Short mmCIF file of N, CA and C in Angstrom, two decimals:
data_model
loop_
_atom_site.label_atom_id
_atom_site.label_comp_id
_atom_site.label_asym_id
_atom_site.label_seq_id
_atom_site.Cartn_x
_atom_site.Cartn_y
_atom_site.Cartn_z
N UNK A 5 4.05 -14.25 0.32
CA UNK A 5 3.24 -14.63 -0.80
C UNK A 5 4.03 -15.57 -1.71
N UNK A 6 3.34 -16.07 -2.89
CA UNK A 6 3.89 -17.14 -2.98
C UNK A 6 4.92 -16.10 -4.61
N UNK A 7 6.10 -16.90 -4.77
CA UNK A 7 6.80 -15.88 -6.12
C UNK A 7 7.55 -17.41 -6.28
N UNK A 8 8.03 -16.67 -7.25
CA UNK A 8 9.03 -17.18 -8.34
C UNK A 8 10.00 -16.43 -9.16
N UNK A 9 10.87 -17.16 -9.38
CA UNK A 9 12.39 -15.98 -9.75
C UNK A 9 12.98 -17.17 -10.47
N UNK A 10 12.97 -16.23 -11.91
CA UNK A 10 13.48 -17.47 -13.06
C UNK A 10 14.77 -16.94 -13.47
N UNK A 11 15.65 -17.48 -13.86
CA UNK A 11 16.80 -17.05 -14.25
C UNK A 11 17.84 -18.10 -15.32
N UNK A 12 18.70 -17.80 -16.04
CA UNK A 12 19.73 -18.79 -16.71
C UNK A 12 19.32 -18.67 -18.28
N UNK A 13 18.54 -17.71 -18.15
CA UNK A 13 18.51 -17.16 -20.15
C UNK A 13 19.51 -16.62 -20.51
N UNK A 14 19.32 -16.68 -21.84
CA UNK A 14 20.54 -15.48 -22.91
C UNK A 14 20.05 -15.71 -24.27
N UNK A 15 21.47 -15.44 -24.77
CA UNK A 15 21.83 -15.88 -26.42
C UNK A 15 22.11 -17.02 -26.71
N UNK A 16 21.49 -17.73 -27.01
CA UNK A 16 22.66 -18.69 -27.81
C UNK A 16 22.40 -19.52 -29.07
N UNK A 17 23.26 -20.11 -29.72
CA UNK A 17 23.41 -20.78 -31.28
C UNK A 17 22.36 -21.70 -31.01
N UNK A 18 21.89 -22.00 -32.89
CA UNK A 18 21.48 -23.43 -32.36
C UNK A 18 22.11 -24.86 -31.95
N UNK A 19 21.66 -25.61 -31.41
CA UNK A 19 22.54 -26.77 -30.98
C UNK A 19 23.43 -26.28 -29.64
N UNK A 20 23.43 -25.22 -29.32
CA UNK A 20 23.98 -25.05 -27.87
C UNK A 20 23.28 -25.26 -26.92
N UNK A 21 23.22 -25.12 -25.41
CA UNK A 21 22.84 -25.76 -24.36
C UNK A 21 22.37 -24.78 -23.21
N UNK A 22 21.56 -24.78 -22.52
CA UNK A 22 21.24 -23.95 -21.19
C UNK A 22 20.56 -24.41 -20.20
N UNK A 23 20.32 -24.03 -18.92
CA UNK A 23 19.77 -24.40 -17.71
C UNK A 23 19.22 -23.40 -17.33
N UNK A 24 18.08 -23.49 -16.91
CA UNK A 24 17.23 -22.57 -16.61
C UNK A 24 16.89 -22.73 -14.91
N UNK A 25 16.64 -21.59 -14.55
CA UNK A 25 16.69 -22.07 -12.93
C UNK A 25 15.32 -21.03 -12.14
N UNK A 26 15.08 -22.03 -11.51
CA UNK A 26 13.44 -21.27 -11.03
C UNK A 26 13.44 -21.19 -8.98
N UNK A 27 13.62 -20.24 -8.36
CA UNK A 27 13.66 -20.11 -6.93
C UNK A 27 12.03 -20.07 -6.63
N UNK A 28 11.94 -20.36 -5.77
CA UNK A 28 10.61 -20.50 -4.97
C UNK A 28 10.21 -20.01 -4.03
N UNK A 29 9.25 -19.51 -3.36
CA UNK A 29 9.38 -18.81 -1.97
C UNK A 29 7.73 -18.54 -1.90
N UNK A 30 7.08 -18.84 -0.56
CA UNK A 30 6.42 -18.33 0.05
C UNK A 30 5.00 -19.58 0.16
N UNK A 31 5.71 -20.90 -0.09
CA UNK A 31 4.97 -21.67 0.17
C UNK A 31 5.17 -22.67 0.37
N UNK A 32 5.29 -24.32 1.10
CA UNK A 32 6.02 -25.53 1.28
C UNK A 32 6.37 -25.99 -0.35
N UNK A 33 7.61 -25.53 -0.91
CA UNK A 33 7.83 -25.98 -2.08
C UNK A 33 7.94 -27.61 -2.14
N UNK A 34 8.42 -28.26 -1.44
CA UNK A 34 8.45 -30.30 -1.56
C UNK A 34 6.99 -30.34 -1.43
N UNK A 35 5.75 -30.06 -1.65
CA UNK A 35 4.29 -30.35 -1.54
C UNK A 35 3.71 -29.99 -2.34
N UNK A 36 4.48 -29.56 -3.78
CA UNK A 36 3.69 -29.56 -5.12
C UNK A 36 4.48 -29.33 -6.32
N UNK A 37 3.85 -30.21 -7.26
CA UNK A 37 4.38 -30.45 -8.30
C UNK A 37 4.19 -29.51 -9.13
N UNK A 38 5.54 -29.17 -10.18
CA UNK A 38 6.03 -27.98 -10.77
C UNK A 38 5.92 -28.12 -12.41
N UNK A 39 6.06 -26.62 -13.36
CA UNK A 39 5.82 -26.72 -14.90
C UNK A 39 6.91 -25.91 -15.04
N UNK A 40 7.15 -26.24 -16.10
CA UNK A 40 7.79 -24.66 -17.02
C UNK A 40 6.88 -24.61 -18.19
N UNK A 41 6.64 -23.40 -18.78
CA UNK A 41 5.95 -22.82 -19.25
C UNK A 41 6.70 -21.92 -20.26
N UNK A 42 5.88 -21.88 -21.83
CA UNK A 42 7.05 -20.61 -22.53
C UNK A 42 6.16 -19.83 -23.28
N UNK A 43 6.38 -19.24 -23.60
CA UNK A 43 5.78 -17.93 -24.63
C UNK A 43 6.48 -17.10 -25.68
N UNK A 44 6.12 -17.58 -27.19
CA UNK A 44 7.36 -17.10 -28.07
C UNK A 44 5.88 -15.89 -28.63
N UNK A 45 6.69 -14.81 -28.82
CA UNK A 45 5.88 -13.60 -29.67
C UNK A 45 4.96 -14.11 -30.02
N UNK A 46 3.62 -13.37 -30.38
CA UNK A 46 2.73 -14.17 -31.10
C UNK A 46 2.06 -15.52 -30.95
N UNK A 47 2.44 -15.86 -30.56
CA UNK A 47 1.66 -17.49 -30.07
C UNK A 47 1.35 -17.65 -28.28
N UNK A 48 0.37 -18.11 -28.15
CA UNK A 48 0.02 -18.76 -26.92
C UNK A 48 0.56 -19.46 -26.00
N UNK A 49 0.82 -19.34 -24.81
CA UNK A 49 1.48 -20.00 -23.65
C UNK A 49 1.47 -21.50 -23.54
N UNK A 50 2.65 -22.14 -23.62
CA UNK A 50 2.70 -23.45 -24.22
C UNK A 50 3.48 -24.21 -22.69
N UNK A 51 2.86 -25.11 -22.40
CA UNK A 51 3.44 -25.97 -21.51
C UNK A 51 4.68 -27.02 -21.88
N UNK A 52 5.82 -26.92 -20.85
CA UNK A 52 6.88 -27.50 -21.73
C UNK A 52 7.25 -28.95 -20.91
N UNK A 53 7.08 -29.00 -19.37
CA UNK A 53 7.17 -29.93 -18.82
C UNK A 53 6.69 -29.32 -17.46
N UNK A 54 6.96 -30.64 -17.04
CA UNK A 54 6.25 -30.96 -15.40
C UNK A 54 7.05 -31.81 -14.64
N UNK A 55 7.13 -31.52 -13.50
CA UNK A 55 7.60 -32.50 -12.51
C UNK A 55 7.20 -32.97 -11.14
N UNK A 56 7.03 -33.82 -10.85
CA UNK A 56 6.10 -34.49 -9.36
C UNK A 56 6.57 -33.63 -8.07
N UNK A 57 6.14 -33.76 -7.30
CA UNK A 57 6.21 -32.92 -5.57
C UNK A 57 8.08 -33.68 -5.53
N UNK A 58 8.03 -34.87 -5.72
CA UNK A 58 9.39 -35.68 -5.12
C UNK A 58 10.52 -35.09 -6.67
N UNK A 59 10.11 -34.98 -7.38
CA UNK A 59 11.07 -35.52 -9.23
C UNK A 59 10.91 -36.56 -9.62
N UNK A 60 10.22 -37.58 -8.98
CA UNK A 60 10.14 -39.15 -9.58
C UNK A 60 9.40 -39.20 -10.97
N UNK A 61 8.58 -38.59 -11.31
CA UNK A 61 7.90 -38.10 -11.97
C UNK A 61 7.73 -36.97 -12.87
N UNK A 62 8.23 -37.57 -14.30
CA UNK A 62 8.65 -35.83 -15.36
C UNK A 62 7.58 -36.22 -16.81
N UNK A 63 6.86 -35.07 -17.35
CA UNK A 63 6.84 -35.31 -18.19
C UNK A 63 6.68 -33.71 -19.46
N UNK A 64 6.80 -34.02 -20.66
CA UNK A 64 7.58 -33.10 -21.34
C UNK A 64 6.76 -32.88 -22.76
N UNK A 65 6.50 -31.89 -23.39
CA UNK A 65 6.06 -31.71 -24.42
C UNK A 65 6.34 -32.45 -25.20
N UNK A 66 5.90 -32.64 -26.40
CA UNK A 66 6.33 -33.40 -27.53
C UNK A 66 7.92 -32.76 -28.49
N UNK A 67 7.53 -31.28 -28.35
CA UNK A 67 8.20 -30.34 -29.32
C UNK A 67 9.39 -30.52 -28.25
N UNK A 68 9.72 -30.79 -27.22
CA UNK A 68 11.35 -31.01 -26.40
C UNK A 68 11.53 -32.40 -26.01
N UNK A 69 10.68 -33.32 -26.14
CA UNK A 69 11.28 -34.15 -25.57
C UNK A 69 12.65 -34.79 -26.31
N UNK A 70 13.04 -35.16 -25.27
CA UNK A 70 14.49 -35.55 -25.78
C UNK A 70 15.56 -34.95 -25.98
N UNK A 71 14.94 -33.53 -25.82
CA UNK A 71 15.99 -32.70 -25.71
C UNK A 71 16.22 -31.35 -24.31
N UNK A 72 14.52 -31.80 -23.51
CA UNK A 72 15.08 -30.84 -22.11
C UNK A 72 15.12 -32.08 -20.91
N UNK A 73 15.34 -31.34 -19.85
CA UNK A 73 15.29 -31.92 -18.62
C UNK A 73 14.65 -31.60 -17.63
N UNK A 74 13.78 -31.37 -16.87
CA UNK A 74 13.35 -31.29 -16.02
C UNK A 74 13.66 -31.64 -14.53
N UNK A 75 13.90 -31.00 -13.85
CA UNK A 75 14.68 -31.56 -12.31
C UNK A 75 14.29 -30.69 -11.17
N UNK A 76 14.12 -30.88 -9.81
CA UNK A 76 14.13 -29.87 -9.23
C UNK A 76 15.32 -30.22 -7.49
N UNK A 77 15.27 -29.23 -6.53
CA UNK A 77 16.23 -30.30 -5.36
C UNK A 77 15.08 -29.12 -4.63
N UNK A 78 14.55 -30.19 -3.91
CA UNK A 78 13.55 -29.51 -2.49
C UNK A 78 13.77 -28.65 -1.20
N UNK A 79 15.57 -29.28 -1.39
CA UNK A 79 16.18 -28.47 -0.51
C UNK A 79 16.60 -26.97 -0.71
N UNK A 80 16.81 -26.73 -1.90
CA UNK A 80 17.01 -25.48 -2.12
C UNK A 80 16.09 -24.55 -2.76
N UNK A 81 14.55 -25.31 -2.53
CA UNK A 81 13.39 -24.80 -3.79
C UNK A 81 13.86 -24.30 -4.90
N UNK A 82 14.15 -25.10 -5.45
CA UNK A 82 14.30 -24.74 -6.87
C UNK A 82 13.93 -26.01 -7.88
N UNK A 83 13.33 -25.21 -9.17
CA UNK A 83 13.06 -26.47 -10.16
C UNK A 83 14.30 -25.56 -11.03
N UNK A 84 14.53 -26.84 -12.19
CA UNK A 84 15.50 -26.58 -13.10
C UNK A 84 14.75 -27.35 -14.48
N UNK A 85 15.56 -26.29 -15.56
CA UNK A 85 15.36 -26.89 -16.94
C UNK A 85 16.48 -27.34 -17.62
N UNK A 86 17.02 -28.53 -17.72
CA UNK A 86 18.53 -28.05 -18.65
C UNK A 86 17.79 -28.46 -20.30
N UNK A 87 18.24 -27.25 -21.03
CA UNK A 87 18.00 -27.04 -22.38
C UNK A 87 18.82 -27.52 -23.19
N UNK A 88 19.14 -28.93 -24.03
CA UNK A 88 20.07 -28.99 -25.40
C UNK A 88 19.75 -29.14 -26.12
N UNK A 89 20.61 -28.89 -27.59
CA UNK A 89 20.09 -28.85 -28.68
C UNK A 89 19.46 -28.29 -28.79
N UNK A 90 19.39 -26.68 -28.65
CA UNK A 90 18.59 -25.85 -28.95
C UNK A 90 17.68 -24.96 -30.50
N UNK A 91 17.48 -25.17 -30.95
CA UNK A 91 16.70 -24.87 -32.08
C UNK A 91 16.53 -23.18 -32.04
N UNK A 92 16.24 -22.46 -32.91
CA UNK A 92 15.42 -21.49 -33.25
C UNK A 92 13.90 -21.43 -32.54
N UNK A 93 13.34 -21.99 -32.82
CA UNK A 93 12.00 -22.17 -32.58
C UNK A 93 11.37 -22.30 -30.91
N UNK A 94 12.55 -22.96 -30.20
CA UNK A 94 12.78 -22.00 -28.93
C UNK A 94 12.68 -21.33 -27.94
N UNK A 95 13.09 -20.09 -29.40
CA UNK A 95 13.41 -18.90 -29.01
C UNK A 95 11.46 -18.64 -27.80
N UNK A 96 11.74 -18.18 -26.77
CA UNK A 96 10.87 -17.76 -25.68
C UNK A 96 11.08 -17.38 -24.36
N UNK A 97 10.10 -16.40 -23.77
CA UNK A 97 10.16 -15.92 -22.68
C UNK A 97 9.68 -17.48 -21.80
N UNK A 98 11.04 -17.84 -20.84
CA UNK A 98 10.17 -18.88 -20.00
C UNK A 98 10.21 -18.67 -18.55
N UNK A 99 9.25 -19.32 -18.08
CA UNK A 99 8.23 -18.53 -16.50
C UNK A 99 8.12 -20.23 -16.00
N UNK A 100 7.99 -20.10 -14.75
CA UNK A 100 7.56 -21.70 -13.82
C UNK A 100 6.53 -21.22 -12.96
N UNK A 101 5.45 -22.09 -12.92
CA UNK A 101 4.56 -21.97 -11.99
C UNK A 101 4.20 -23.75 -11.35
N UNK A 102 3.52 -23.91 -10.35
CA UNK A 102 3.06 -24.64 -9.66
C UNK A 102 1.88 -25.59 -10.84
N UNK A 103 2.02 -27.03 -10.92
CA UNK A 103 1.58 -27.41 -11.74
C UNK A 103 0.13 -27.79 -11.75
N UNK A 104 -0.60 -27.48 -10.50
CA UNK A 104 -2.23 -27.11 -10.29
C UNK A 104 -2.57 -26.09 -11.22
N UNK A 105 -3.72 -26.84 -11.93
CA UNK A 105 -4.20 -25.62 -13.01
C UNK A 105 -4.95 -24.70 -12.24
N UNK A 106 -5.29 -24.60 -11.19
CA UNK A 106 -5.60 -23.59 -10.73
C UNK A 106 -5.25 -22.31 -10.37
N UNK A 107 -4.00 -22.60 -10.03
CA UNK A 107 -3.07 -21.43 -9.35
C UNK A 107 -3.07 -20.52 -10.95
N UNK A 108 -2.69 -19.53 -10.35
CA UNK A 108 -2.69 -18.27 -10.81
C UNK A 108 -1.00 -17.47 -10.68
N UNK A 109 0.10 -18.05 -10.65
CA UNK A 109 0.80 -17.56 -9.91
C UNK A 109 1.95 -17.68 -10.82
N UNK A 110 2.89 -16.91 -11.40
CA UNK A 110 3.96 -16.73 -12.03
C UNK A 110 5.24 -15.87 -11.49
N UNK A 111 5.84 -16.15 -11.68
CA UNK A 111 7.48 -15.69 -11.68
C UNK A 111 8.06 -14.45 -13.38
N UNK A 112 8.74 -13.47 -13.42
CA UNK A 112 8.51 -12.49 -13.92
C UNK A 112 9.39 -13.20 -15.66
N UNK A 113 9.40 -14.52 -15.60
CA UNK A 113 10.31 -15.12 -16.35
C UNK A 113 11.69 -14.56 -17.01
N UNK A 114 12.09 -15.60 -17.98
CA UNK A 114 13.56 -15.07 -18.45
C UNK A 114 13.42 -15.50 -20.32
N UNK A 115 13.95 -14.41 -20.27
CA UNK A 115 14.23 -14.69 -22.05
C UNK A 115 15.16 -16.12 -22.64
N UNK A 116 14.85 -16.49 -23.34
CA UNK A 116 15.57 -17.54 -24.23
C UNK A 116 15.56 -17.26 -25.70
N UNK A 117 16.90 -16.81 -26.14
CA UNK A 117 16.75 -16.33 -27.39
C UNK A 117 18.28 -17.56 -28.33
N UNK A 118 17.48 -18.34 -29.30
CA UNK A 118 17.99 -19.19 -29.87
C UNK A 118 18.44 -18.69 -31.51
N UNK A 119 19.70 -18.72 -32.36
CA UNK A 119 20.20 -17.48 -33.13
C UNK A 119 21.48 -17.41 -33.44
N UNK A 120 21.53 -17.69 -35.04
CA UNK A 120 22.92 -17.26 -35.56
C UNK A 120 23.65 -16.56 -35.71
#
């Protein structure tokens, strides 16, 4: 079946840095294009970026751009986030799914907690 396994959260200051890392399994991962996704307490599931089937192709919220990355390597199914300049605001549980709004399908995500 199809999963996801997010990992590369913690603690950290603001203005510090992280990579977030998303495994894949149970479906031709190089044949569809990928999101990350976050969810801070209280507020609604917010799309943070996207990336094409190949990576040629990224694009990124307003509230990060410029400050995440988006990447993935096909060979090892995995998408990646690298996080800098991290803010407070942040602070969220983040999850990757398949970037068809259809799918239904999440990974059990990872905390991101941003904090003096």
């Amino acid at each position: 079946q199809v999963q996801f396994v997010e990992s590369g959260g913690g603690l950290v200051q603001p203005g510090g840095s992280l990579r977030l890392s998303c495994q894949a399994s149970g479906f031709t991962f190089s044949g569809y294009a990928m999101s990350w996704y976050r969810q801070a307490p209280g507020k609604e599931r917010e799309l943070v970026a996207s990336i094409g089937s190949t990576g040629a192709s990224t694009s990124y919220a307003d509230s990060v751009k410029g400050r995440f990355t988006i990447s993935r390597d096909n060979a090892k199914n995995t998408v990646y986030l690298q996080m800098n300049s991290l803010k407070p605001e942040d602070t969220a549980v983040y999850f990757c799914k398949r970037r068809n709004w259809s799918d239904d399908y999440w990974g059990q995500g990872t905390q991101v907690t941003v904090s003096s």
